[in-house]
């Protein structure tokens, strides 16, 4: 490795950029990660990691020799054979993806005279690659290659998802660039899907849309289960054995959040709309998810009456376990709704913070959160919640109401412990 390694510049030291950089270093390449935020670079230079992502700290540590961090574009590009773009593409007010950070990277590229390949990791609308190609050509950089190489890494398992992916997608204008990027992934055992740039861009958006569709679908099945007395956990198991359906992404709950799904669904919806197409299924998926995040409020109102002055404990703030990320987290929507109803909200999370949630009291233990609460809502399925001594908690609550927003705990055991236990898409509480 090492000596044969390629020189890779990664623009953006966020989740995607850091994981990409660390994994390419692990594959033997020499990587420079560049970010515009000096504090972030300083943290990385000190050997610390500015985000929580399991395995990332070890990977960065192990490959320290092959990794450098900088704010300087020239230093990042110097000698680089590949320039990975891993900057944020947040939604604008219109729902389109904001590509200003992407354009900054492209426009800041110094006029190199050797052949380099620009690889797009950021999620971008279909057609972006063609625009980048045009812009590079206009600057006389026709010799700079371009590929779309989307990421499919989920937070919490990003390192594993990068090193052991289901597939690697490479969209290119020129076969030579696709070959080079494929070679860069040598050491990873996965099928490579080669495509034109537009199709590669769409693969990313369509994959996310398919996953979100499954979640909203099972959430709607859950809601009908509640109305009809069926149990969505059993239903998901029963349909999941069908190989045509498969059993992943069929967990009903309080809806999806995170940095990708909500943003990417809006971007795809807007992309379709801009081309004059009304994407009906996707619109429904988004709407179902918004309603799902608020459904727990209805359950609490049914169990507690007015929520004014009621103390509600939220267990979990992160949008899913094993991450400190609270972007678009259902817990934040729930907290906002509860506060608006006049409830007192107390929250626990092992690593995520309630920063930005004004009026929410954050505590450090589940026991503290539940003490004197009128209801506990399990929002994020942190594994440690399985080991809590729930029977001991019942007695400390003002009212033993428990809403399991992730169907994580055993209904029989929770009811046996004395809880008025409700979940998502399972038989209604018996009181
Ligand atoms: C997702 C995609 O999985 C990844 O491929 C893409 O690159 C980025 O977006 P991520 O947002 O990190 O990754 O998390 P993921 O594990 O996919 O979960 C997304 C949301 O869906 C979470 O809020 C999770 O709780 C929810 N979810 C997931 C469900 O509600 N039910 C499920 O069955 C699965």
mmCIF file with all atom_site columns, N, CA and C and ligand atoms in Angstrom, residues 151-155 204 208 211 215 249-251 255-261 319-320 381 406, ligand 1:
data_model
loop_
_atom_site.group_PDB
_atom_site.id
_atom_site.type_symbol
_atom_site.label_atom_id
_atom_site.label_alt_id
_atom_site.label_comp_id
_atom_site.label_asym_id
_atom_site.label_entity_id
_atom_site.label_seq_id
_atom_site.pdbx_PDB_ins_code
_atom_site.Cartn_x
_atom_site.Cartn_y
_atom_site.Cartn_z
_atom_site.occupancy
_atom_site.B_iso_or_equiv
_atom_site.pdbx_formal_charge
_atom_site.auth_seq_id
_atom_site.auth_comp_id
_atom_site.auth_asym_id
_atom_site.auth_atom_id
_atom_site.pdbx_PDB_model_num
ATOM   1   N N   . UNK A 1 151 ? -22.386 8.730  -2.302 1.00 0.00 ? 151 UNK A N   1
ATOM   2   C CA  . UNK A 1 151 ? -22.185 7.923  -1.094 1.00 0.00 ? 151 UNK A CA  1
ATOM   3   C C   . UNK A 1 151 ? -23.515 7.323  -0.665 1.00 0.00 ? 151 UNK A C   1
ATOM   4   N N   . UNK A 1 152 ? -23.428 6.145  -0.071 1.00 0.00 ? 152 UNK A N   1
ATOM   5   C CA  . UNK A 1 152 ? -24.633 5.486  0.448  1.00 0.00 ? 152 UNK A CA  1
ATOM   6   C C   . UNK A 1 152 ? -24.426 5.136  1.907  1.00 0.00 ? 152 UNK A C   1
ATOM   7   N N   . UNK A 1 153 ? -23.583 5.922  2.571  1.00 0.00 ? 153 UNK A N   1
ATOM   8   C CA  . UNK A 1 153 ? -23.234 5.595  3.948  1.00 0.00 ? 153 UNK A CA  1
ATOM   9   C C   . UNK A 1 153 ? -24.269 6.168  4.904  1.00 0.00 ? 153 UNK A C   1
ATOM   10  N N   . UNK A 1 154 ? -24.647 5.363  5.871  1.00 0.00 ? 154 UNK A N   1
ATOM   11  C CA  . UNK A 1 154 ? -25.576 5.830  6.895  1.00 0.00 ? 154 UNK A CA  1
ATOM   12  C C   . UNK A 1 154 ? -24.770 6.216  8.125  1.00 0.00 ? 154 UNK A C   1
ATOM   13  N N   . UNK A 1 155 ? -25.222 7.258  8.811  1.00 0.00 ? 155 UNK A N   1
ATOM   14  C CA  . UNK A 1 155 ? -24.515 7.682  10.013 1.00 0.00 ? 155 UNK A CA  1
ATOM   15  C C   . UNK A 1 155 ? -24.573 6.582  11.061 1.00 0.00 ? 155 UNK A C   1
ATOM   16  N N   . UNK A 1 204 ? -28.530 7.861  -6.617 1.00 0.00 ? 204 UNK A N   1
ATOM   17  C CA  . UNK A 1 204 ? -28.471 8.307  -5.230 1.00 0.00 ? 204 UNK A CA  1
ATOM   18  C C   . UNK A 1 204 ? -29.830 8.792  -4.743 1.00 0.00 ? 204 UNK A C   1
ATOM   19  N N   . UNK A 1 208 ? -32.441 6.739  -1.949 1.00 0.00 ? 208 UNK A N   1
ATOM   20  C CA  . UNK A 1 208 ? -32.981 7.342  -0.731 1.00 0.00 ? 208 UNK A CA  1
ATOM   21  C C   . UNK A 1 208 ? -34.503 7.394  -0.773 1.00 0.00 ? 208 UNK A C   1
ATOM   22  N N   . UNK A 1 211 ? -35.997 4.052  0.049  1.00 0.00 ? 211 UNK A N   1
ATOM   23  C CA  . UNK A 1 211 ? -35.918 3.724  1.479  1.00 0.00 ? 211 UNK A CA  1
ATOM   24  C C   . UNK A 1 211 ? -36.951 4.514  2.282  1.00 0.00 ? 211 UNK A C   1
ATOM   25  N N   . UNK A 1 215 ? -40.331 3.346  4.632  1.00 0.00 ? 215 UNK A N   1
ATOM   26  C CA  . UNK A 1 215 ? -40.620 3.776  6.013  1.00 0.00 ? 215 UNK A CA  1
ATOM   27  C C   . UNK A 1 215 ? -42.030 4.364  6.104  1.00 0.00 ? 215 UNK A C   1
ATOM   28  N N   . UNK A 1 249 ? -35.605 -1.837 6.676  1.00 0.00 ? 249 UNK A N   1
ATOM   29  C CA  . UNK A 1 249 ? -36.358 -0.583 6.582  1.00 0.00 ? 249 UNK A CA  1
ATOM   30  C C   . UNK A 1 249 ? -37.867 -0.785 6.664  1.00 0.00 ? 249 UNK A C   1
ATOM   31  N N   . UNK A 1 250 ? -38.257 -1.684 7.549  1.00 0.00 ? 250 UNK A N   1
ATOM   32  C CA  . UNK A 1 250 ? -39.688 -1.896 7.776  1.00 0.00 ? 250 UNK A CA  1
ATOM   33  C C   . UNK A 1 250 ? -40.026 -1.685 9.247  1.00 0.00 ? 250 UNK A C   1
ATOM   34  N N   . UNK A 1 251 ? -39.238 -0.840 9.919  1.00 0.00 ? 251 UNK A N   1
ATOM   35  C CA  . UNK A 1 251 ? -39.513 -0.567 11.326 1.00 0.00 ? 251 UNK A CA  1
ATOM   36  C C   . UNK A 1 251 ? -40.406 0.671  11.428 1.00 0.00 ? 251 UNK A C   1
ATOM   37  N N   . UNK A 1 255 ? -41.208 8.286  12.572 1.00 0.00 ? 255 UNK A N   1
ATOM   38  C CA  . UNK A 1 255 ? -40.834 8.946  11.320 1.00 0.00 ? 255 UNK A CA  1
ATOM   39  C C   . UNK A 1 255 ? -39.339 9.059  11.137 1.00 0.00 ? 255 UNK A C   1
ATOM   40  N N   . UNK A 1 256 ? -38.949 9.324  9.900  1.00 0.00 ? 256 UNK A N   1
ATOM   41  C CA  . UNK A 1 256 ? -37.519 9.441  9.612  1.00 0.00 ? 256 UNK A CA  1
ATOM   42  C C   . UNK A 1 256 ? -37.047 10.879 9.762  1.00 0.00 ? 256 UNK A C   1
ATOM   43  N N   . UNK A 1 257 ? -35.772 11.012 10.135 1.00 0.00 ? 257 UNK A N   1
ATOM   44  C CA  . UNK A 1 257 ? -35.146 12.329 10.204 1.00 0.00 ? 257 UNK A CA  1
ATOM   45  C C   . UNK A 1 257 ? -33.748 12.198 9.654  1.00 0.00 ? 257 UNK A C   1
ATOM   46  N N   . UNK A 1 258 ? -32.870 13.084 10.092 1.00 0.00 ? 258 UNK A N   1
ATOM   47  C CA  . UNK A 1 258 ? -31.473 12.982 9.681  1.00 0.00 ? 258 UNK A CA  1
ATOM   48  C C   . UNK A 1 258 ? -31.086 14.026 8.653  1.00 0.00 ? 258 UNK A C   1
ATOM   49  N N   . UNK A 1 259 ? -29.822 13.940 8.268  1.00 0.00 ? 259 UNK A N   1
ATOM   50  C CA  . UNK A 1 259 ? -29.281 14.966 7.387  1.00 0.00 ? 259 UNK A CA  1
ATOM   51  C C   . UNK A 1 259 ? -29.566 14.650 5.927  1.00 0.00 ? 259 UNK A C   1
ATOM   52  N N   . UNK A 1 260 ? -29.977 13.426 5.629  1.00 0.00 ? 260 UNK A N   1
ATOM   53  C CA  . UNK A 1 260 ? -30.152 13.044 4.218  1.00 0.00 ? 260 UNK A CA  1
ATOM   54  C C   . UNK A 1 260 ? -31.602 12.961 3.774  1.00 0.00 ? 260 UNK A C   1
ATOM   55  N N   . UNK A 1 261 ? -32.360 12.062 4.410  1.00 0.00 ? 261 UNK A N   1
ATOM   56  C CA  . UNK A 1 261 ? -33.696 11.766 3.896  1.00 0.00 ? 261 UNK A CA  1
ATOM   57  C C   . UNK A 1 261 ? -34.577 13.013 3.718  1.00 0.00 ? 261 UNK A C   1
ATOM   58  N N   . UNK A 1 319 ? -31.521 11.681 15.784 1.00 0.00 ? 319 UNK A N   1
ATOM   59  C CA  . UNK A 1 319 ? -32.541 11.188 14.838 1.00 0.00 ? 319 UNK A CA  1
ATOM   60  C C   . UNK A 1 319 ? -32.544 9.679  14.732 1.00 0.00 ? 319 UNK A C   1
ATOM   61  N N   . UNK A 1 320 ? -31.456 9.053  15.247 1.00 0.00 ? 320 UNK A N   1
ATOM   62  C CA  . UNK A 1 320 ? -31.388 7.593  15.347 1.00 0.00 ? 320 UNK A CA  1
ATOM   63  C C   . UNK A 1 320 ? -30.251 7.285  16.326 1.00 0.00 ? 320 UNK A C   1
ATOM   64  N N   . UNK A 1 381 ? -34.146 4.732  19.582 1.00 0.00 ? 381 UNK A N   1
ATOM   65  C CA  . UNK A 1 381 ? -33.950 3.390  20.161 1.00 0.00 ? 381 UNK A CA  1
ATOM   66  C C   . UNK A 1 381 ? -32.495 3.148  20.583 1.00 0.00 ? 381 UNK A C   1
ATOM   67  N N   . UNK A 1 406 ? -40.649 3.632  19.071 1.00 0.00 ? 406 UNK A N   1
ATOM   68  C CA  . UNK A 1 406 ? -39.824 2.796  18.178 1.00 0.00 ? 406 UNK A CA  1
ATOM   69  C C   . UNK A 1 406 ? -40.134 1.308  18.315 1.00 0.00 ? 406 UNK A C   1
HETATM 70  C C1  . LIG B 2 .   ? -29.578 7.463  5.095  1.00 0.00 ? 1   LIG B C1  1
HETATM 71  C C2  . LIG B 2 .   ? -29.345 6.308  4.122  1.00 0.00 ? 1   LIG B C2  1
HETATM 72  O O1  . LIG B 2 .   ? -29.524 5.061  4.808  1.00 0.00 ? 1   LIG B O1  1
HETATM 73  C C3  . LIG B 2 .   ? -27.957 6.386  3.495  1.00 0.00 ? 1   LIG B C3  1
HETATM 74  O O2  . LIG B 2 .   ? -27.813 5.375  2.525  1.00 0.00 ? 1   LIG B O2  1
HETATM 75  C C4  . LIG B 2 .   ? -27.789 7.757  2.849  1.00 0.00 ? 1   LIG B C4  1
HETATM 76  O O3  . LIG B 2 .   ? -26.508 7.872  2.309  1.00 0.00 ? 1   LIG B O3  1
HETATM 77  C C5  . LIG B 2 .   ? -28.034 8.853  3.875  1.00 0.00 ? 1   LIG B C5  1
HETATM 78  O O4  . LIG B 2 .   ? -29.329 8.702  4.446  1.00 0.00 ? 1   LIG B O4  1
HETATM 79  P P1  . LIG B 2 .   ? -28.970 7.976  7.630  1.00 0.00 ? 1   LIG B P1  1
HETATM 80  O O5  . LIG B 2 .   ? -29.766 9.217  7.480  1.00 0.00 ? 1   LIG B O5  1
HETATM 81  O O6  . LIG B 2 .   ? -27.641 8.081  8.281  1.00 0.00 ? 1   LIG B O6  1
HETATM 82  O O7  . LIG B 2 .   ? -28.701 7.299  6.216  1.00 0.00 ? 1   LIG B O7  1
HETATM 83  O O8  . LIG B 2 .   ? -29.816 6.958  8.519  1.00 0.00 ? 1   LIG B O8  1
HETATM 84  P P2  . LIG B 2 .   ? -30.730 5.679  8.318  1.00 0.00 ? 1   LIG B P2  1
HETATM 85  O O9  . LIG B 2 .   ? -30.201 4.613  9.180  1.00 0.00 ? 1   LIG B O9  1
HETATM 86  O O10 . LIG B 2 .   ? -30.977 5.347  6.918  1.00 0.00 ? 1   LIG B O10 1
HETATM 87  O O11 . LIG B 2 .   ? -32.087 6.185  9.005  1.00 0.00 ? 1   LIG B O11 1
HETATM 88  C C6  . LIG B 2 .   ? -32.782 7.317  8.526  1.00 0.00 ? 1   LIG B C6  1
HETATM 89  C C7  . LIG B 2 .   ? -34.033 7.566  9.343  1.00 0.00 ? 1   LIG B C7  1
HETATM 90  O O12 . LIG B 2 .   ? -35.001 6.589  9.051  1.00 0.00 ? 1   LIG B O12 1
HETATM 91  C C8  . LIG B 2 .   ? -33.827 7.535  10.846 1.00 0.00 ? 1   LIG B C8  1
HETATM 92  O O13 . LIG B 2 .   ? -34.541 8.602  11.443 1.00 0.00 ? 1   LIG B O13 1
HETATM 93  C C9  . LIG B 2 .   ? -34.397 6.200  11.252 1.00 0.00 ? 1   LIG B C9  1
HETATM 94  O O14 . LIG B 2 .   ? -34.878 6.198  12.567 1.00 0.00 ? 1   LIG B O14 1
HETATM 95  C C10 . LIG B 2 .   ? -35.526 6.038  10.247 1.00 0.00 ? 1   LIG B C10 1
HETATM 96  N N1  . LIG B 2 .   ? -35.904 4.646  10.000 1.00 0.00 ? 1   LIG B N1  1
HETATM 97  C C11 . LIG B 2 .   ? -35.043 3.796  9.386  1.00 0.00 ? 1   LIG B C11 1
HETATM 98  C C12 . LIG B 2 .   ? -37.163 4.210  10.367 1.00 0.00 ? 1   LIG B C12 1
HETATM 99  O O15 . LIG B 2 .   ? -37.969 4.970  10.913 1.00 0.00 ? 1   LIG B O15 1
HETATM 100 N N2  . LIG B 2 .   ? -37.515 2.905  10.092 1.00 0.00 ? 1   LIG B N2  1
HETATM 101 C C13 . LIG B 2 .   ? -36.674 2.031  9.473  1.00 0.00 ? 1   LIG B C13 1
HETATM 102 O O16 . LIG B 2 .   ? -37.066 0.878  9.254  1.00 0.00 ? 1   LIG B O16 1
HETATM 103 C C14 . LIG B 2 .   ? -35.396 2.496  9.122  1.00 0.00 ? 1   LIG B C14 1
#
